[in-house]
Amino acid sequence: MASADSLNVGIADGNEKEVISSLTDDSALLTKKDDRGMICSDTTESPDEDEEEDEEDEGGGEEAEEDDEEEEEEDDDNDGDDDSDDDEPSLKYERILGAVPDLLKKDSASALVVANKLMALGTHAGIVHILDLTGKRIKSYKPHMASVIDISMDATADFVATASMDGQVVIRSMSTAETYSFDLKRPMRTVALEPNFAKRNTRSFVCGGLAGNLVLYEKGWLGHKETVLHSSEGPIWQVRWRSRLIAWANDLGVKIYDYVSQTRITFIDRPEESPRADLFKCTLKWQDDSTLLIAWADRIKVARIRARPKTSNNATLPPFIVEITAVFQLDCMIAGIIPHPISTSGSSPSQALVLASDSASVISTTPSSLSLTSFLIVAYSPPDTFSDERTDDRAKQARKAAERPELRIISRAGEELAADALSITDYHLWGCNDYTLCDVLGSDSSSDEGRSYVVMSPRDLVLVKPRDRMDHVAWLVQRKRYEEALLDMEVIEAETPQVAKEASLNVVEIGQRYIEHLVSEGDFAKAAQLTPKVCGQEPKRWEDWIFIFAEKHQLQAIIPYVPTETPRLDHVVYEMMLAHFLTHDRETLLKTIKEWPREIYNIDAVIVAVRSELEKTASTSSTISSSPGSKLLMECLADLYTANRQPGKALPYFLRLRRPNVFDLIREHNLFTDVQDQVLLLVQFDDELRKQRKRDGQVLDDQRSDAITLLVNNIHSIPIGRVVQQLESSPYYLFLYLDALVMEKDPNLVSDFADLQVKLYAEYATPRLIDFLRASNYYNLEMAYNVCQERDLVPEMVFLLGRMGNNKKALMLIIERLGDVHRAIEFAKEQGDDDLWEDLLKYSETRPSE
């Protein structure tokens, strides 16, 4: 905004500044206001605005100018909305209340000084009020009959010196009866106590006024001794004393006097084109023992005092020399100036460059690596004057209203870093000399902690503080930059827990707002990630957010973050999430059932829901386990029944799912009774398992089946009849079962199924059929013969015919089918039937060649 050269720094005109829209006892809200009072949300200016304003000045006609201004203001509003999110205020404001509003209701403030956290406020009624920084009145007294123009207070805030238009200078102790009063007959403008006044016996002070004399008073045995330090150059407008140096301003400029050597060391002239000295006051401020800030009208000068090199040629010269290290010309009048340290770590990149560029000219008692000093000024823009003083237009004859004063931060390079317009009561009535800017004692520290300022107007006192980390967080929250605010707040809570504890904002509250913002923006995944940090150990907060996500149909986003242990939520919440998975994501349902503790939800209710869904799926599938979804549901039911201590009900699902551990499960939980209705599934699963193992290269006992062995060894729990009934549809498995009973148990156990066994042996173990026929007496001979005849099993038919008594037919089968003469002879011998021998001889005669 400003351009600078080695001697002169100017700042371009701008119509808009930040405004404190309302100063309350809590805080001030910063907005932006243009010339017509339109409130906008901006804190910066656009370069195009200055060009448009220049064009307006060149245009002719008031109506055209007004139209251009309206269009320009609309553009400003739009630009302001875009920029307001980027520029954070540097300061925060708080109107000092307490007793102040009542004190200034019928009186007006005229002078202010702050020391040791106490304020001495002088009024135009000649009254002095001692207040703390909250506005609480500690003491009031009236030392003058006219306006108090200047006040000086020692570092302890015990002694207060006042200079008044009534020609009096009064010094009064706040703790004792010690008082000094001096009548100089002419209106006094300024007074300054010597440093450490309360501790010095000399009780020295210096004062001046319209008489043009700067007088030093020093206490001696016979009272105060007067020493005129300067005279005859017009009124003394202001004097300030620091360490051994006294600086004062008169109509010609500023002079500096060395109290120790009693010599005047320099004169800093006032430019000839400067406005009248009485209209725009001079402000002198010692930045430190060797740096003086001079603000007069629209100019700032920085004077550096250093020791004069000692040589033989300058022995009679003053011990110090003065260098003007910076000169700035602003676009406003300066009503007050204070050095304002800026931490380089907190500066924006642009600010850091500006400050660093002028670091060589910075004169500070603190290392430049910690802070760089800028200027804090009260900027006053004089109202426009009219050129035609002879006009009869009463509107033009009326006094022009003043603009709002501004608090600006100016860098050492002349760059305007910030500008806040102050909402001062009746600001349109006040002039430049009505404002005062004071720093609270200790504010020249490089740290922001404890540093503050006070701005005085005739009707207001405003406390100004640098914004701290919590203010920065609040600013981020206000602009919905929640992620940055959350990160900063976490750092604050970690580094300064006590500060965070006393703050109005915390991680939880910011996180809550951030989640609300993300949900409104539709970023549910990111919002869900924040829930553990925000909800913490608060079950109610967890449940509220879960139900909100459910209403938005985004339950899947928050479920991974839902706690299952600490805190533990209501079982309905967990069941709702399981129901969501049942409908939308069965794989995650199974995973969740395996991972979640069983006691956090009602297992029975979940089982009912899953079974209902499985039945719906089965009604649309050819088999219950044909689809992947059905398999997942069965796995869920198997795990749920097992977790609910119902392994028997889980068994059918384990079997359908071909779980390898099903036999261990049956034995471990003694599920033999439960398996009696699942025989076919059990045997089929075992057969598949054996085939898989064979494919994997494992060597297995072909006659050893885990399922058949389990059934055979538990015939008391698993009745043979029920097994046979279930295996009838799978004859091979039935054969294995009945054969195992015959081989490993008592053959009589299966006597009722002898006929069935004949068929099974004939089908699956033909070589062993003859042994069974010989061993068993329970089968039907005719049925057995028919079975053997169908399969042309001649030896078995011979045996059966012999058992049925049809020896002749049996012999003929041996002779004709088997052609075994020796076996025919043996058969005849076994039967002991003479008729058989006859038949055998006849057969031999008919076939002699054989």
mmCIF file of C-alpha atoms in Angstrom, residues 526-669:
data_model
loop_
_atom_site.group_PDB
_atom_site.id
_atom_site.type_symbol
_atom_site.label_atom_id
_atom_site.label_comp_id
_atom_site.label_asym_id
_atom_site.label_seq_id
_atom_site.Cartn_x
_atom_site.Cartn_y
_atom_site.Cartn_z
ATOM 1 C CA LYS A 526 -13.583 -37.200 6.943
ATOM 2 C CA ALA A 527 -16.294 -36.368 9.444
ATOM 3 C CA ALA A 528 -16.268 -39.941 10.708
ATOM 4 C CA GLN A 529 -12.502 -39.818 11.223
ATOM 5 C CA LEU A 530 -12.971 -36.980 13.687
ATOM 6 C CA THR A 531 -15.582 -38.708 15.837
ATOM 7 C CA PRO A 532 -13.119 -40.475 18.200
ATOM 8 C CA LYS A 533 -11.423 -37.175 18.944
ATOM 9 C CA VAL A 534 -14.678 -35.299 19.396
ATOM 10 C CA CYS A 535 -16.851 -37.884 21.116
ATOM 11 C CA GLY A 536 -14.122 -39.382 23.282
ATOM 12 C CA GLN A 537 -15.659 -41.044 26.339
ATOM 13 C CA GLU A 538 -19.109 -39.508 25.891
ATOM 14 C CA PRO A 539 -21.619 -42.264 24.984
ATOM 15 C CA LYS A 540 -24.443 -39.790 24.398
ATOM 16 C CA ARG A 541 -22.386 -37.796 21.915
ATOM 17 C CA TRP A 542 -21.369 -40.976 20.119
ATOM 18 C CA GLU A 543 -24.966 -42.125 19.857
ATOM 19 C CA ASP A 544 -26.174 -38.757 18.610
ATOM 20 C CA TRP A 545 -23.623 -38.714 15.787
ATOM 21 C CA ILE A 546 -24.261 -42.341 14.871
ATOM 22 C CA PHE A 547 -27.975 -41.660 14.495
ATOM 23 C CA ILE A 548 -27.212 -38.574 12.382
ATOM 24 C CA PHE A 549 -25.041 -40.670 10.074
ATOM 25 C CA ALA A 550 -27.829 -43.257 9.930
ATOM 26 C CA GLU A 551 -30.353 -40.598 8.933
ATOM 27 C CA LYS A 552 -27.998 -39.507 6.158
ATOM 28 C CA HIS A 553 -27.633 -43.141 5.011
ATOM 29 C CA GLN A 554 -23.912 -42.942 5.710
ATOM 30 C CA LEU A 555 -23.688 -45.384 8.580
ATOM 31 C CA GLN A 556 -20.903 -47.332 6.888
ATOM 32 C CA ALA A 557 -18.600 -44.310 7.212
ATOM 33 C CA ILE A 558 -18.720 -44.047 11.009
ATOM 34 C CA ILE A 559 -18.959 -47.739 11.966
ATOM 35 C CA PRO A 560 -15.165 -48.398 11.798
ATOM 36 C CA TYR A 561 -14.622 -45.750 14.478
ATOM 37 C CA VAL A 562 -17.416 -46.746 16.860
ATOM 38 C CA PRO A 563 -16.046 -47.866 20.256
ATOM 39 C CA THR A 564 -16.982 -51.286 21.610
ATOM 40 C CA GLU A 565 -15.286 -51.144 25.007
ATOM 41 C CA THR A 566 -14.718 -47.654 26.409
ATOM 42 C CA PRO A 567 -17.177 -46.161 26.184
ATOM 43 C CA ARG A 568 -19.771 -48.834 25.566
ATOM 44 C CA LEU A 569 -22.901 -47.616 23.814
ATOM 45 C CA ASP A 570 -26.490 -48.759 24.004
ATOM 46 C CA HIS A 571 -27.059 -52.213 22.482
ATOM 47 C CA VAL A 572 -29.587 -50.751 20.055
ATOM 48 C CA VAL A 573 -26.797 -48.776 18.377
ATOM 49 C CA TYR A 574 -24.724 -51.879 17.742
ATOM 50 C CA GLU A 575 -27.733 -53.840 16.528
ATOM 51 C CA MET A 576 -28.593 -51.006 14.143
ATOM 52 C CA MET A 577 -25.106 -51.182 12.654
ATOM 53 C CA LEU A 578 -25.292 -54.973 12.294
ATOM 54 C CA ALA A 579 -28.654 -54.585 10.574
ATOM 55 C CA HIS A 580 -27.052 -52.130 8.171
ATOM 56 C CA PHE A 581 -24.368 -54.650 7.288
ATOM 57 C CA LEU A 582 -26.956 -57.404 6.950
ATOM 58 C CA THR A 583 -28.647 -55.373 4.249
ATOM 59 C CA HIS A 584 -25.686 -53.794 2.497
ATOM 60 C CA ASP A 585 -22.426 -55.599 3.271
ATOM 61 C CA ARG A 586 -22.566 -59.187 4.472
ATOM 62 C CA GLU A 587 -18.821 -59.679 4.365
ATOM 63 C CA THR A 588 -18.374 -56.837 6.823
ATOM 64 C CA LEU A 589 -21.238 -58.259 8.879
ATOM 65 C CA LEU A 590 -19.336 -61.528 9.291
ATOM 66 C CA LYS A 591 -16.120 -59.690 10.096
ATOM 67 C CA THR A 592 -17.889 -57.503 12.637
ATOM 68 C CA ILE A 593 -19.552 -60.469 14.339
ATOM 69 C CA LYS A 594 -16.141 -62.105 14.710
ATOM 70 C CA GLU A 595 -14.468 -58.962 16.082
ATOM 71 C CA TRP A 596 -17.092 -57.377 18.325
ATOM 72 C CA PRO A 597 -17.567 -58.519 21.913
ATOM 73 C CA ARG A 598 -20.690 -60.665 22.160
ATOM 74 C CA GLU A 599 -22.096 -58.890 25.162
ATOM 75 C CA ILE A 600 -22.514 -55.483 23.502
ATOM 76 C CA TYR A 601 -25.588 -56.506 21.472
ATOM 77 C CA ASN A 602 -28.544 -58.868 21.774
ATOM 78 C CA ILE A 603 -27.377 -62.030 19.987
ATOM 79 C CA ASP A 604 -30.860 -63.555 19.917
ATOM 80 C CA ALA A 605 -32.241 -60.536 18.077
ATOM 81 C CA VAL A 606 -29.420 -60.631 15.557
ATOM 82 C CA ILE A 607 -29.874 -64.382 15.014
ATOM 83 C CA VAL A 608 -33.550 -63.873 14.241
ATOM 84 C CA ALA A 609 -32.716 -61.141 11.711
ATOM 85 C CA VAL A 610 -30.004 -63.191 9.982
ATOM 86 C CA ARG A 611 -32.165 -66.331 9.828
ATOM 87 C CA SER A 612 -34.998 -64.330 8.327
ATOM 88 C CA GLU A 613 -32.684 -62.990 5.654
ATOM 89 C CA LEU A 614 -31.309 -66.474 4.971
ATOM 90 C CA GLU A 615 -34.807 -67.846 4.508
ATOM 91 C CA LYS A 616 -35.573 -65.100 2.000
ATOM 92 C CA THR A 617 -32.405 -65.937 0.124
ATOM 93 C CA ALA A 618 -33.185 -69.682 0.183
ATOM 94 C CA SER A 619 -36.640 -69.072 -1.241
ATOM 95 C CA THR A 620 -35.075 -67.572 -4.361
ATOM 96 C CA SER A 621 -32.266 -70.146 -4.756
ATOM 97 C CA SER A 622 -32.291 -73.762 -5.791
ATOM 98 C CA THR A 623 -30.245 -74.737 -2.758
ATOM 99 C CA ILE A 624 -29.698 -72.913 0.477
ATOM 100 C CA SER A 625 -25.940 -72.736 -0.024
ATOM 101 C CA SER A 626 -25.829 -71.979 -3.722
ATOM 102 C CA SER A 627 -25.088 -68.252 -3.495
ATOM 103 C CA PRO A 628 -22.139 -66.451 -1.845
ATOM 104 C CA GLY A 629 -24.593 -64.343 0.121
ATOM 105 C CA SER A 630 -26.187 -67.444 1.603
ATOM 106 C CA LYS A 631 -22.813 -68.842 2.607
ATOM 107 C CA LEU A 632 -21.957 -65.593 4.390
ATOM 108 C CA LEU A 633 -25.265 -65.668 6.244
ATOM 109 C CA MET A 634 -24.686 -69.275 7.276
ATOM 110 C CA GLU A 635 -21.229 -68.375 8.545
ATOM 111 C CA CYS A 636 -22.768 -65.560 10.543
ATOM 112 C CA LEU A 637 -25.347 -67.907 12.042
ATOM 113 C CA ALA A 638 -22.724 -70.515 12.834
ATOM 114 C CA ASP A 639 -20.614 -67.932 14.712
ATOM 115 C CA LEU A 640 -23.634 -66.390 16.414
ATOM 116 C CA TYR A 641 -24.981 -69.743 17.635
ATOM 117 C CA THR A 642 -21.526 -70.739 18.843
ATOM 118 C CA ALA A 643 -21.116 -67.418 20.679
ATOM 119 C CA ASN A 644 -24.588 -67.883 22.150
ATOM 120 C CA ARG A 645 -23.571 -71.312 23.491
ATOM 121 C CA GLN A 646 -25.818 -73.147 21.087
ATOM 122 C CA PRO A 647 -23.303 -75.289 19.158
ATOM 123 C CA GLY A 648 -25.981 -77.798 18.271
ATOM 124 C CA LYS A 649 -27.834 -75.166 16.257
ATOM 125 C CA ALA A 650 -24.583 -74.069 14.701
ATOM 126 C CA LEU A 651 -23.770 -77.601 13.566
ATOM 127 C CA PRO A 652 -26.012 -77.682 10.456
ATOM 128 C CA TYR A 653 -24.403 -74.509 9.193
ATOM 129 C CA PHE A 654 -20.910 -75.816 9.878
ATOM 130 C CA LEU A 655 -21.761 -78.905 7.885
ATOM 131 C CA ARG A 656 -23.173 -76.951 4.956
ATOM 132 C CA LEU A 657 -20.159 -74.708 5.035
ATOM 133 C CA ARG A 658 -17.813 -77.745 5.128
ATOM 134 C CA ARG A 659 -15.898 -76.569 8.178
ATOM 135 C CA PRO A 660 -12.955 -78.988 8.769
ATOM 136 C CA ASN A 661 -13.341 -78.801 12.525
ATOM 137 C CA VAL A 662 -16.903 -80.078 12.549
ATOM 138 C CA PHE A 663 -15.958 -83.491 13.993
ATOM 139 C CA ASP A 664 -13.938 -81.882 16.755
ATOM 140 C CA LEU A 665 -16.901 -79.612 17.435
ATOM 141 C CA ILE A 666 -19.246 -82.584 17.717
ATOM 142 C CA ARG A 667 -16.957 -84.457 20.075
ATOM 143 C CA GLU A 668 -16.025 -81.386 22.135
ATOM 144 C CA HIS A 669 -19.615 -80.360 22.744
#
